[in-house]
Short mmCIF file of C-alpha atoms in Angstrom, two decimals:
data_model
loop_
_atom_site.label_atom_id
_atom_site.label_comp_id
_atom_site.label_asym_id
_atom_site.label_seq_id
_atom_site.Cartn_x
_atom_site.Cartn_y
_atom_site.Cartn_z
CA UNK A 87 -47.32 -13.39 22.38
CA UNK A 88 -46.58 -14.24 18.32
CA UNK A 89 -43.34 -12.10 18.16
CA UNK A 90 -43.66 -9.38 20.91
CA UNK A 91 -40.86 -10.86 22.94
CA UNK A 92 -39.56 -8.02 23.50
CA UNK A 93 -40.36 -5.48 26.74
CA UNK A 94 -39.69 -1.46 27.44
CA UNK A 95 -39.86 -0.20 30.14
CA UNK A 96 -39.21 3.71 30.70
CA UNK A 97 -38.15 5.81 34.29
CA UNK A 98 -38.71 9.10 35.32
CA UNK A 99 -35.30 10.15 36.58
CA UNK A 100 -34.17 12.82 38.62
CA UNK A 101 -31.70 14.52 36.23
CA UNK A 102 -32.95 11.92 33.49
CA UNK A 103 -34.97 9.97 31.57
CA UNK A 104 -33.91 6.31 30.44
CA UNK A 105 -35.95 4.43 27.73
CA UNK A 106 -34.80 -0.09 28.05
CA UNK A 107 -35.62 -2.43 25.80
CA UNK A 108 -35.30 -6.16 26.81
CA UNK A 109 -35.94 -9.68 26.13
CA UNK A 110 -37.21 -12.46 27.68
CA UNK A 111 -33.83 -13.68 29.08
CA UNK A 112 -33.41 -9.91 31.08
CA UNK A 113 -30.81 -8.88 28.32
CA UNK A 114 -30.94 -5.06 27.15
CA UNK A 115 -31.11 -4.86 23.01
CA UNK A 116 -31.09 -1.21 23.47
CA UNK A 117 -31.12 1.19 25.75
CA UNK A 118 -31.19 5.52 25.77
CA UNK A 119 -31.15 8.03 28.20
CA UNK A 120 -31.89 12.03 27.79
CA UNK A 121 -31.01 14.49 30.20
CA UNK A 122 -34.06 16.92 32.29
CA UNK A 123 -33.22 20.17 34.00
CA UNK A 124 -35.38 20.66 37.21
CA UNK A 125 -35.95 24.35 37.58
CA UNK A 126 -35.30 25.75 41.14
CA UNK A 127 -36.59 29.59 40.60
CA UNK A 128 -36.93 30.56 44.40
CA UNK A 129 -34.63 29.06 47.42
CA UNK A 130 -35.97 25.76 48.40
CA UNK A 131 -37.54 24.82 44.97
CA UNK A 132 -37.47 21.89 42.44
CA UNK A 133 -39.30 21.60 39.89
CA UNK A 134 -39.56 20.61 36.12
CA UNK A 135 -41.72 20.75 32.74
CA UNK A 136 -43.99 17.39 31.89
CA UNK A 137 -43.85 18.15 28.69
CA UNK A 138 -39.62 17.38 28.63
CA UNK A 139 -40.34 13.84 30.35
CA UNK A 140 -42.60 13.49 26.96
CA UNK A 141 -40.15 14.96 24.41
CA UNK A 142 -37.61 12.49 26.49
CA UNK A 143 -40.01 9.85 25.19
CA UNK A 144 -40.46 10.16 22.22
CA UNK A 145 -36.73 10.76 21.53
CA UNK A 146 -35.25 8.00 23.23
CA UNK A 147 -38.29 5.47 22.43
CA UNK A 148 -36.79 5.33 18.94
CA UNK A 149 -33.58 5.60 19.12
CA UNK A 150 -33.88 2.56 22.22
CA UNK A 151 -35.43 0.70 19.39
CA UNK A 152 -32.98 1.95 16.60
CA UNK A 153 -30.09 0.38 18.80
CA UNK A 154 -32.01 -2.79 19.44
CA UNK A 155 -32.52 -2.92 15.49
CA UNK A 156 -36.63 -3.59 16.15
CA UNK A 157 -39.90 -3.64 14.87
CA UNK A 158 -42.34 -1.37 16.83
CA UNK A 159 -44.63 -4.34 16.20
CA UNK A 160 -41.58 -6.36 18.36
CA UNK A 161 -42.79 -4.82 21.61
CA UNK A 162 -44.37 -7.12 23.78
CA UNK A 163 -45.16 -4.25 26.12
CA UNK A 164 -44.54 -1.28 27.90
CA UNK A 165 -44.38 0.29 31.16
CA UNK A 166 -43.48 2.99 33.25
CA UNK A 167 -41.88 4.19 36.86
CA UNK A 168 -40.72 7.83 38.10
CA UNK A 169 -40.14 9.46 41.43
CA UNK A 170 -42.77 9.08 44.12
CA UNK A 171 -45.21 11.80 44.82
CA UNK A 172 -44.80 14.19 42.12
CA UNK A 173 -48.05 16.02 41.38
CA UNK A 174 -49.39 16.82 37.91
CA UNK A 175 -52.35 19.11 37.44
CA UNK A 176 -54.03 19.81 34.61
CA UNK A 177 -56.99 21.16 33.36
CA UNK A 178 -60.54 20.58 32.28
CA UNK A 179 -58.82 20.81 28.64
CA UNK A 180 -55.74 18.08 29.37
CA UNK A 181 -53.31 20.75 29.89
CA UNK A 182 -50.97 21.04 32.21
CA UNK A 183 -51.66 23.30 34.94
CA UNK A 184 -47.73 24.33 36.60
CA UNK A 185 -44.11 22.63 36.92
CA UNK A 186 -44.41 19.34 38.82
CA UNK A 187 -42.78 20.24 42.15
CA UNK A 188 -40.79 17.06 43.02
CA UNK A 189 -39.48 15.17 46.29
CA UNK A 190 -36.98 17.67 46.68
CA UNK A 191 -38.49 20.73 47.07
CA UNK A 192 -38.42 21.78 50.29
CA UNK A 193 -41.49 24.75 49.76
CA UNK A 194 -43.68 23.26 52.01
CA UNK A 195 -41.45 23.57 54.90
CA UNK A 196 -43.93 25.21 56.88
CA UNK A 197 -46.99 23.73 55.47
CA UNK A 198 -46.04 20.18 56.95
CA UNK A 199 -44.61 21.13 60.35
CA UNK A 200 -48.47 22.61 60.70
CA UNK A 201 -49.69 19.57 59.64
CA UNK A 202 -47.78 17.43 61.64
CA UNK A 203 -48.61 20.06 64.26
CA UNK A 204 -52.39 19.35 63.64
CA UNK A 205 -52.75 15.79 62.67
CA UNK A 206 -49.79 13.91 62.88
CA UNK A 207 -50.95 10.27 64.90
CA UNK A 208 -54.29 10.36 62.91
CA UNK A 209 -52.45 11.16 59.69
CA UNK A 210 -49.96 8.13 60.80
CA UNK A 211 -52.98 6.21 61.49
CA UNK A 212 -54.44 5.99 58.00
CA UNK A 213 -51.40 6.86 55.73
CA UNK A 214 -48.69 4.97 58.01
CA UNK A 215 -46.36 7.97 57.61
CA UNK A 216 -46.18 11.57 58.70
CA UNK A 217 -45.55 15.03 56.86
CA UNK A 218 -43.03 16.10 55.43
CA UNK A 219 -42.27 18.80 52.12
CA UNK A 220 -41.33 15.72 49.94
CA UNK A 221 -45.21 14.22 50.31
CA UNK A 222 -47.57 16.21 48.29
CA UNK A 223 -50.40 16.64 50.72
CA UNK A 224 -48.71 19.56 51.99
CA UNK A 225 -47.22 20.26 48.20
CA UNK A 226 -50.79 20.62 47.18
CA UNK A 227 -51.82 22.62 51.38
CA UNK A 228 -48.98 25.15 49.98
CA UNK A 229 -50.91 25.39 46.52
CA UNK A 230 -54.14 26.54 47.73
CA UNK A 231 -52.83 28.88 50.38
CA UNK A 232 -50.10 30.93 47.22
CA UNK A 233 -51.45 29.61 43.80
CA UNK A 234 -55.20 28.98 44.84
CA UNK A 235 -56.09 29.83 40.91
CA UNK A 236 -53.60 26.58 39.80
CA UNK A 237 -56.05 24.50 42.48
CA UNK A 238 -59.12 25.65 41.04
CA UNK A 239 -58.64 25.09 37.53
CA UNK A 240 -57.52 20.97 38.05
CA UNK A 241 -60.06 18.15 37.21
CA UNK A 242 -57.21 16.03 37.68
CA UNK A 243 -54.00 15.08 39.56
CA UNK A 244 -51.61 12.70 38.15
CA UNK A 245 -48.34 11.62 39.32
CA UNK A 246 -45.34 11.76 37.41
CA UNK A 247 -45.46 8.17 35.53
CA UNK A 248 -49.14 8.16 34.94
CA UNK A 249 -48.90 11.80 33.27
CA UNK A 250 -46.41 10.40 30.73
CA UNK A 251 -48.05 6.85 30.40
CA UNK A 252 -51.69 9.07 30.23
CA UNK A 253 -49.35 10.53 26.94
CA UNK A 254 -49.05 6.83 25.68
CA UNK A 255 -53.51 5.39 26.27
CA UNK A 256 -55.18 8.53 26.67
CA UNK A 257 -56.36 6.70 30.21
CA UNK A 258 -56.22 8.27 34.12
CA UNK A 259 -55.13 5.49 36.90
CA UNK A 260 -52.56 4.90 39.43
CA UNK A 261 -51.41 2.27 41.79
CA UNK A 262 -51.47 1.00 44.76
CA UNK A 263 -47.69 2.36 46.29
CA UNK A 264 -48.10 5.78 44.41
CA UNK A 265 -51.43 6.40 46.23
CA UNK A 266 -50.01 5.47 49.39
CA UNK A 267 -47.04 8.28 48.01
CA UNK A 268 -49.16 11.60 48.37
CA UNK A 269 -49.91 11.16 51.89
CA UNK A 270 -53.96 11.28 50.73
CA UNK A 271 -54.66 7.02 50.57
CA UNK A 272 -55.77 4.48 53.38
CA UNK A 273 -53.05 1.66 53.95
CA UNK A 274 -55.41 -0.64 55.79
CA UNK A 275 -58.46 0.11 53.73
CA UNK A 276 -56.20 0.42 49.97
CA UNK A 277 -58.56 3.47 48.98
CA UNK A 278 -58.27 7.21 48.62
CA UNK A 279 -59.37 9.30 52.37
CA UNK A 280 -61.97 11.43 52.11
CA UNK A 281 -60.11 12.66 55.63
CA UNK A 282 -56.83 13.20 54.29
CA UNK A 283 -58.02 14.86 51.94
CA UNK A 284 -60.17 17.38 54.02
CA UNK A 285 -57.85 18.34 56.17
CA UNK A 286 -56.43 20.21 53.02
CA UNK A 287 -59.93 20.83 51.31
CA UNK A 288 -59.33 19.23 48.45
CA UNK A 289 -62.02 17.08 46.59
CA UNK A 290 -61.44 13.70 46.30
CA UNK A 291 -62.40 13.61 42.85
CA UNK A 292 -59.40 14.81 41.97
CA UNK A 293 -57.82 11.98 42.85
CA UNK A 294 -57.17 8.52 39.88
CA UNK A 295 -58.99 5.16 40.36
CA UNK A 296 -56.41 3.12 41.43
CA UNK A 297 -55.10 -0.57 39.36
CA UNK A 298 -53.07 -2.65 40.24
CA UNK A 299 -49.04 -2.57 39.35
CA UNK A 300 -49.10 -5.34 36.43
CA UNK A 301 -52.63 -4.19 35.04
CA UNK A 302 -52.70 -3.48 31.25
CA UNK A 303 -54.38 -0.21 31.59
CA UNK A 304 -54.44 1.06 28.12
CA UNK A 305 -53.23 0.75 24.49
CA UNK A 306 -50.83 2.94 22.45
CA UNK A 307 -52.96 5.57 20.66
CA UNK A 308 -52.94 7.01 17.26
CA UNK A 309 -51.26 10.10 17.85
CA UNK A 310 -48.57 8.49 20.38
CA UNK A 311 -47.44 6.02 17.56
CA UNK A 312 -46.80 8.50 15.58
CA UNK A 313 -44.80 10.53 18.09
CA UNK A 314 -42.97 7.46 19.78
CA UNK A 315 -42.68 5.14 17.10
CA UNK A 316 -43.96 2.37 19.22
CA UNK A 317 -46.82 0.44 17.24
CA UNK A 318 -50.63 1.79 17.78
CA UNK A 319 -52.41 -0.63 19.95
CA UNK A 320 -49.03 -1.80 21.69
CA UNK A 321 -50.72 -2.89 25.74
CA UNK A 322 -48.93 -0.39 28.52
CA UNK A 323 -48.80 -1.64 31.70
CA UNK A 324 -49.26 0.86 35.09
CA UNK A 325 -45.67 0.29 36.53
CA UNK A 326 -45.32 1.70 40.22
CA UNK A 327 -43.09 4.00 41.69
CA UNK A 328 -39.05 4.08 40.99
CA UNK A 329 -38.16 2.91 44.18
CA UNK A 330 -40.41 -0.11 44.67
CA UNK A 331 -39.80 -0.94 40.69
CA UNK A 332 -36.06 -0.57 41.39
CA UNK A 333 -35.72 -2.78 44.36
CA UNK A 334 -37.92 -5.16 42.31
CA UNK A 335 -35.82 -4.90 39.56
CA UNK A 336 -32.36 -5.22 41.67
CA UNK A 337 -33.60 -8.66 42.03
CA UNK A 338 -34.82 -8.09 46.29
CA UNK A 339 -38.18 -9.70 46.21
CA UNK A 340 -37.46 -11.48 49.48
CA UNK A 341 -38.26 -10.36 52.87
CA UNK A 342 -35.31 -9.11 54.76
CA UNK A 343 -33.83 -8.14 51.12
CA UNK A 344 -33.74 -4.61 50.03
CA UNK A 345 -31.80 -2.31 48.07
CA UNK A 346 -28.61 0.60 48.56
CA UNK A 347 -29.05 3.15 45.73
CA UNK A 348 -26.33 5.53 45.41
CA UNK A 349 -27.81 8.31 42.99
CA UNK A 350 -28.80 11.85 43.36
CA UNK A 351 -30.38 11.32 47.50
CA UNK A 352 -29.05 7.82 48.98
CA UNK A 353 -31.34 5.37 49.80
CA UNK A 354 -32.28 1.92 51.56
CA UNK A 355 -35.25 0.27 51.30
CA UNK A 356 -35.85 -3.39 53.20
CA UNK A 357 -38.72 -5.47 51.80
CA UNK A 358 -41.46 -5.80 54.84
CA UNK A 359 -44.99 -8.24 55.29
CA UNK A 360 -46.19 -5.51 56.45
CA UNK A 361 -45.57 -1.74 57.43
CA UNK A 362 -43.20 -0.87 60.18
CA UNK A 363 -44.92 0.56 63.63
CA UNK A 364 -42.98 3.89 63.73
CA UNK A 365 -42.73 7.51 61.81
CA UNK A 366 -38.83 7.08 61.41
CA UNK A 367 -38.52 5.58 57.77
CA UNK A 368 -41.36 5.74 54.80
CA UNK A 369 -43.27 2.96 54.32
CA UNK A 370 -45.11 1.90 51.00
CA UNK A 371 -47.00 -1.20 49.98
CA UNK A 372 -44.28 -2.81 46.88
CA UNK A 373 -44.79 -4.16 43.52
CA UNK A 374 -44.64 -7.07 44.68
CA UNK A 375 -48.18 -8.51 45.78
CA UNK A 376 -48.91 -8.72 49.92
CA UNK A 377 -45.58 -7.42 50.69
CA UNK A 378 -44.43 -3.98 51.87
CA UNK A 379 -40.81 -1.90 51.86
CA UNK A 380 -39.47 0.39 53.89
CA UNK A 381 -37.52 2.92 52.86
CA UNK A 382 -35.18 5.53 54.45
CA UNK A 383 -33.11 8.15 52.67
CA UNK A 384 -29.93 10.47 53.06
CA UNK A 385 -30.78 14.07 51.21
CA UNK A 386 -27.71 14.34 48.85
CA UNK A 387 -25.36 11.32 47.37
CA UNK A 388 -24.09 12.47 43.43
CA UNK A 389 -25.36 15.18 43.91
CA UNK A 390 -22.83 15.90 46.86
CA UNK A 391 -20.40 13.96 45.12
CA UNK A 392 -21.39 16.12 41.55
CA UNK A 393 -20.66 19.07 44.04
CA UNK A 394 -17.05 18.34 44.51
CA UNK A 395 -15.91 17.30 41.62
CA UNK A 396 -17.57 20.87 40.39
CA UNK A 397 -15.85 22.45 42.87
CA UNK A 398 -12.20 21.52 43.61
CA UNK A 399 -11.99 18.56 41.02
CA UNK A 400 -12.90 19.94 37.20
CA UNK A 401 -10.73 22.00 34.94
CA UNK A 402 -7.39 21.13 34.15
CA UNK A 403 -8.62 19.46 30.49
CA UNK A 404 -10.60 16.82 31.71
CA UNK A 405 -14.06 15.58 31.31
CA UNK A 406 -16.83 14.98 34.09
CA UNK A 407 -16.55 11.73 33.50
CA UNK A 408 -12.79 11.91 33.63
CA UNK A 409 -12.73 14.28 36.53
CA UNK A 410 -14.86 11.42 38.63
CA UNK A 411 -12.76 8.97 37.55
CA UNK A 412 -9.46 10.22 39.11
CA UNK A 413 -11.70 11.01 42.27
CA UNK A 414 -12.23 7.47 42.47
CA UNK A 415 -8.42 6.47 41.98
CA UNK A 416 -7.57 9.44 44.80
CA UNK A 417 -10.63 7.76 47.51
CA UNK A 418 -9.26 3.92 46.44
CA UNK A 419 -5.64 5.38 47.81
CA UNK A 420 -6.41 6.63 51.29
CA UNK A 421 -7.07 4.07 53.90
CA UNK A 422 -10.07 3.75 55.72
CA UNK A 423 -10.81 6.29 58.07
CA UNK A 424 -9.77 8.93 55.39
CA UNK A 425 -7.24 10.63 58.01
CA UNK A 426 -10.04 11.21 61.02
CA UNK A 427 -11.72 13.42 58.15
CA UNK A 428 -15.51 13.65 58.30
CA UNK A 429 -18.19 14.78 55.80
CA UNK A 430 -21.15 14.80 56.87
CA UNK A 431 -23.28 15.38 53.37
CA UNK A 432 -26.25 17.40 54.78
CA UNK A 433 -26.32 20.00 51.44
CA UNK A 434 -29.60 20.26 50.55
CA UNK A 435 -31.03 19.66 54.92
CA UNK A 436 -31.50 15.84 55.77
CA UNK A 437 -34.30 13.45 55.91
CA UNK A 438 -33.80 9.71 57.62
CA UNK A 439 -33.39 10.23 60.38
CA UNK A 440 -33.91 13.79 60.97
CA UNK A 441 -35.86 15.16 58.47
CA UNK A 442 -34.67 18.27 59.22
CA UNK A 443 -34.62 20.53 56.16
CA UNK A 444 -32.42 23.25 57.93
CA UNK A 445 -29.15 21.41 58.38
CA UNK A 446 -25.75 21.98 56.45
CA UNK A 447 -23.05 20.03 55.09
CA UNK A 448 -19.79 20.06 56.67
CA UNK A 449 -16.14 18.64 56.84
CA UNK A 450 -14.92 18.41 60.65
CA UNK A 451 -11.61 17.31 61.53
CA UNK A 452 -9.36 19.37 58.87
CA UNK A 453 -5.55 19.52 59.47
CA UNK A 454 -2.94 21.09 57.15
CA UNK A 455 -2.17 16.97 56.43
CA UNK A 456 -5.08 16.32 54.27
CA UNK A 457 -4.80 16.68 50.53
CA UNK A 458 -7.78 16.53 48.00
CA UNK A 459 -8.31 12.89 47.94
CA UNK A 460 -8.96 12.54 51.46
CA UNK A 461 -11.86 14.87 50.91
CA UNK A 462 -13.20 12.35 48.12
CA UNK A 463 -12.53 9.44 50.62
CA UNK A 464 -14.05 11.26 53.28
CA UNK A 465 -17.49 12.21 51.08
CA UNK A 466 -17.80 8.19 50.26
CA UNK A 467 -17.39 7.56 53.93
CA UNK A 468 -19.74 10.56 54.95
CA UNK A 469 -22.48 9.45 52.48
CA UNK A 470 -22.51 5.77 54.25
CA UNK A 471 -22.09 6.48 57.70
CA UNK A 472 -25.99 8.96 56.25
CA UNK A 473 -26.73 5.06 55.31
CA UNK A 474 -25.86 3.72 58.43
CA UNK A 475 -27.91 6.33 60.00
CA UNK A 476 -30.73 5.09 57.66
CA UNK A 477 -30.00 1.29 58.53
CA UNK A 478 -30.78 1.61 62.18
CA UNK A 479 -34.19 3.50 61.16
CA UNK A 480 -34.85 0.74 59.23
CA UNK A 481 -33.99 -2.47 61.69
CA UNK A 482 -35.55 -0.52 64.33
CA UNK A 483 -38.94 -1.12 62.67
CA UNK A 484 -38.02 -5.16 64.12
CA UNK A 485 -36.37 -6.23 61.22
CA UNK A 486 -32.91 -6.86 60.68
CA UNK A 487 -31.28 -6.49 57.02
CA UNK A 488 -28.39 -8.91 56.07
CA UNK A 489 -27.70 -8.69 52.22
CA UNK A 490 -28.74 -5.59 49.72
CA UNK A 491 -28.02 -5.10 46.12
CA UNK A 492 -26.31 -2.42 45.48
CA UNK A 493 -27.65 0.24 42.52
CA UNK A 494 -27.45 3.83 40.82
CA UNK A 495 -24.36 6.04 39.28
CA UNK A 496 -22.02 5.66 42.64
CA UNK A 497 -23.29 1.33 42.40
CA UNK A 498 -20.40 2.10 39.98
CA UNK A 499 -17.44 2.50 41.64
CA UNK A 500 -15.61 -0.77 43.95
CA UNK A 501 -14.33 1.78 46.44
CA UNK A 502 -17.60 2.82 47.47
CA UNK A 503 -19.22 -0.33 47.04
CA UNK A 504 -17.25 -1.87 49.43
CA UNK A 505 -17.10 1.44 51.92
CA UNK A 506 -20.76 0.98 52.05
CA UNK A 507 -20.18 -3.08 52.60
CA UNK A 508 -18.02 -2.32 55.21
CA UNK A 509 -20.07 0.99 57.27
CA UNK A 510 -22.96 -1.39 57.02
CA UNK A 511 -21.52 -4.02 58.21
CA UNK A 512 -23.78 -6.21 55.39
CA UNK A 513 -23.60 -8.69 52.42
CA UNK A 514 -23.33 -6.08 48.63
CA UNK A 515 -24.31 -7.71 45.71
CA UNK A 516 -24.31 -5.50 42.14
CA UNK A 517 -26.77 -6.42 39.93
CA UNK A 518 -26.25 -6.42 36.10
CA UNK A 519 -28.56 -3.82 34.66
CA UNK A 520 -28.98 -0.92 37.95
CA UNK A 521 -31.52 1.07 35.83
CA UNK A 522 -35.31 1.29 37.07
CA UNK A 523 -36.07 1.33 33.64
CA UNK A 524 -34.92 -2.29 33.82
CA UNK A 525 -37.76 -3.60 36.50
CA UNK A 526 -40.26 -1.67 34.75
CA UNK A 527 -39.35 -3.23 31.43
CA UNK A 528 -40.10 -6.86 33.91
CA UNK A 529 -43.33 -5.13 34.81
CA UNK A 530 -44.35 -4.70 31.76
CA UNK A 531 -43.38 -8.62 30.60
CA UNK A 532 -45.74 -10.11 33.75
CA UNK A 533 -48.56 -7.86 32.64
CA UNK A 534 -48.62 -9.30 29.33
CA UNK A 535 -48.19 -12.37 30.80
CA UNK A 536 -44.74 -13.23 29.77
CA UNK A 537 -44.27 -14.44 33.25
CA UNK A 538 -46.67 -15.74 35.46
CA UNK A 539 -45.66 -13.19 38.72
CA UNK A 540 -43.02 -10.65 39.65
CA UNK A 541 -41.18 -12.75 41.29
CA UNK A 542 -40.58 -15.43 38.37
CA UNK A 543 -39.78 -12.99 36.48
CA UNK A 544 -36.39 -11.38 38.90
CA UNK A 545 -35.67 -14.98 39.26
CA UNK A 546 -35.11 -15.62 35.96
CA UNK A 547 -34.01 -12.68 35.32
CA UNK A 548 -31.55 -11.24 37.75
CA UNK A 549 -27.94 -11.78 37.45
CA UNK A 550 -24.84 -10.22 39.02
CA UNK A 551 -21.55 -9.08 38.46
CA UNK A 552 -20.01 -8.31 41.61
CA UNK A 553 -20.41 -9.50 45.35
CA UNK A 554 -18.83 -7.48 48.47
CA UNK A 555 -18.22 -9.27 51.92
CA UNK A 556 -17.75 -7.10 55.20
CA UNK A 557 -14.21 -6.74 56.49
CA UNK A 558 -15.22 -7.32 60.55
CA UNK A 559 -12.12 -5.07 61.37
CA UNK A 560 -13.45 -2.76 59.22
CA UNK A 561 -16.28 -2.57 59.98
CA UNK A 562 -15.79 -1.93 64.00
CA UNK A 563 -13.30 1.27 63.28
CA UNK A 564 -16.65 2.37 61.19
CA UNK A 565 -18.78 2.05 63.96
CA UNK A 566 -16.29 3.20 66.29
CA UNK A 567 -16.10 6.77 63.93
CA UNK A 568 -19.95 6.68 63.27
CA UNK A 569 -20.53 7.85 66.77
CA UNK A 570 -18.21 10.12 66.77
CA UNK A 571 -19.68 11.39 63.36
CA UNK A 572 -23.51 10.70 65.06
CA UNK A 573 -22.31 13.11 68.19
CA UNK A 574 -20.93 15.69 65.67
CA UNK A 575 -24.17 16.09 63.43
CA UNK A 576 -25.70 16.03 66.79
CA UNK A 577 -23.84 18.72 68.04
CA UNK A 578 -24.23 21.31 65.16
CA UNK A 579 -28.14 21.37 65.15
CA UNK A 580 -28.36 24.46 66.13
CA UNK A 581 -25.72 25.80 64.83
CA UNK A 582 -27.22 25.01 61.35
CA UNK A 583 -30.49 26.77 62.72
CA UNK A 584 -28.86 29.56 63.51
CA UNK A 585 -26.85 29.45 60.40
CA UNK A 586 -29.64 28.76 58.39
CA UNK A 587 -31.47 31.87 60.07
CA UNK A 588 -28.39 34.63 58.77
CA UNK A 589 -28.46 33.09 55.26
CA UNK A 590 -31.70 30.67 53.79
CA UNK A 591 -31.22 28.33 51.03
#
């Protein structure tokens, strides 16, 4: 590889794009991020302009190289990751037809319900998942009904990271994890499903060829090099979806391990040998060959944290970061249980285990004794309680989790990390680097031949900076509180639906 001892990972997150450069020891030598704007022109819509991703990549690639004092010809390979099942529709001239619909978009609620009612068991049998507004299949059905001209003009369907990678290579392909994320993929045959396409009237010819996560799919073109500062001919590796890549990049490669992510949404992933038998959680092929992972999510985590900050803690001359720090000190000052205050983080509906976009958030049990600090503690604990719901759904697949890596912006709070360990009752380890772009850079290194395989690359480069063991007494106390949390959530289902009928989101 000559002097090409550095590798770039690029990740499209919900709020920003990050480019990270690592060396062969897994040390970050350069990193840069650029904010992304999510548009919501109608209630329940969440969209981004793919051109914003490209603009962000061009800027952050140059910044990351400059930060590491690296020449472009020192880069051995590039790989990408992004949120799964985010469709980008392209016409015959290669132009993007409309904004990309994100996983958090709920406009296809009726289409998802219709597909589930009419074909639910058949879809699960083929795709090992069931329709919900987060998937590409119901989103495309919505487009067929409400924007038929857009689909009629479509000649190629990409998902987010593949479209962005195509700006580097002028090629068209995706990996099997991303394919599974569209709900148009036959997991047993490992190919696109004509039957799932037929359910929504989609021509399978619009779907890309399938390759392995670590395959080199092309090289940086002359035009892309001029725009990004990368060298012409730099190998570009396929990459995969962010949950797969960040779970891998956190070092969770062994069966029964996984990752807890405290980000815009909160998720738990568990690495398994095969997809589970039930539809209560999502199943994907893992980036590590011959492995799968199950994932469950609570819709609102950092987004709820930010809402609390902006609504109740901003002002007094504090910046956003200072307000978060003050909130964290407040949460740490309150004993477990938040003085009997509960928080259901359903500010944007809920996914696992309820899959109900009409649920609403609440603080329950407020008294005159509660201060602002109790509300922060209750928010930390409420997200953890929702994650316990996710863990129970994952373990209902017949596999137990005893340890997890913790990642995402919320993982920087030692208080929140300990709450998660105590509520879940499992050991928690925080990797030195938690961004998905790090895992993507490792994938690039494996694709370029710097490591023999993905597990070896993780073993040699992933390090940990914090460990948290669950306190048995606190865990039992939280189990008692979670029983109340769960019963209250269920008791409010009908109330939430009636409120949504009166005042839609």
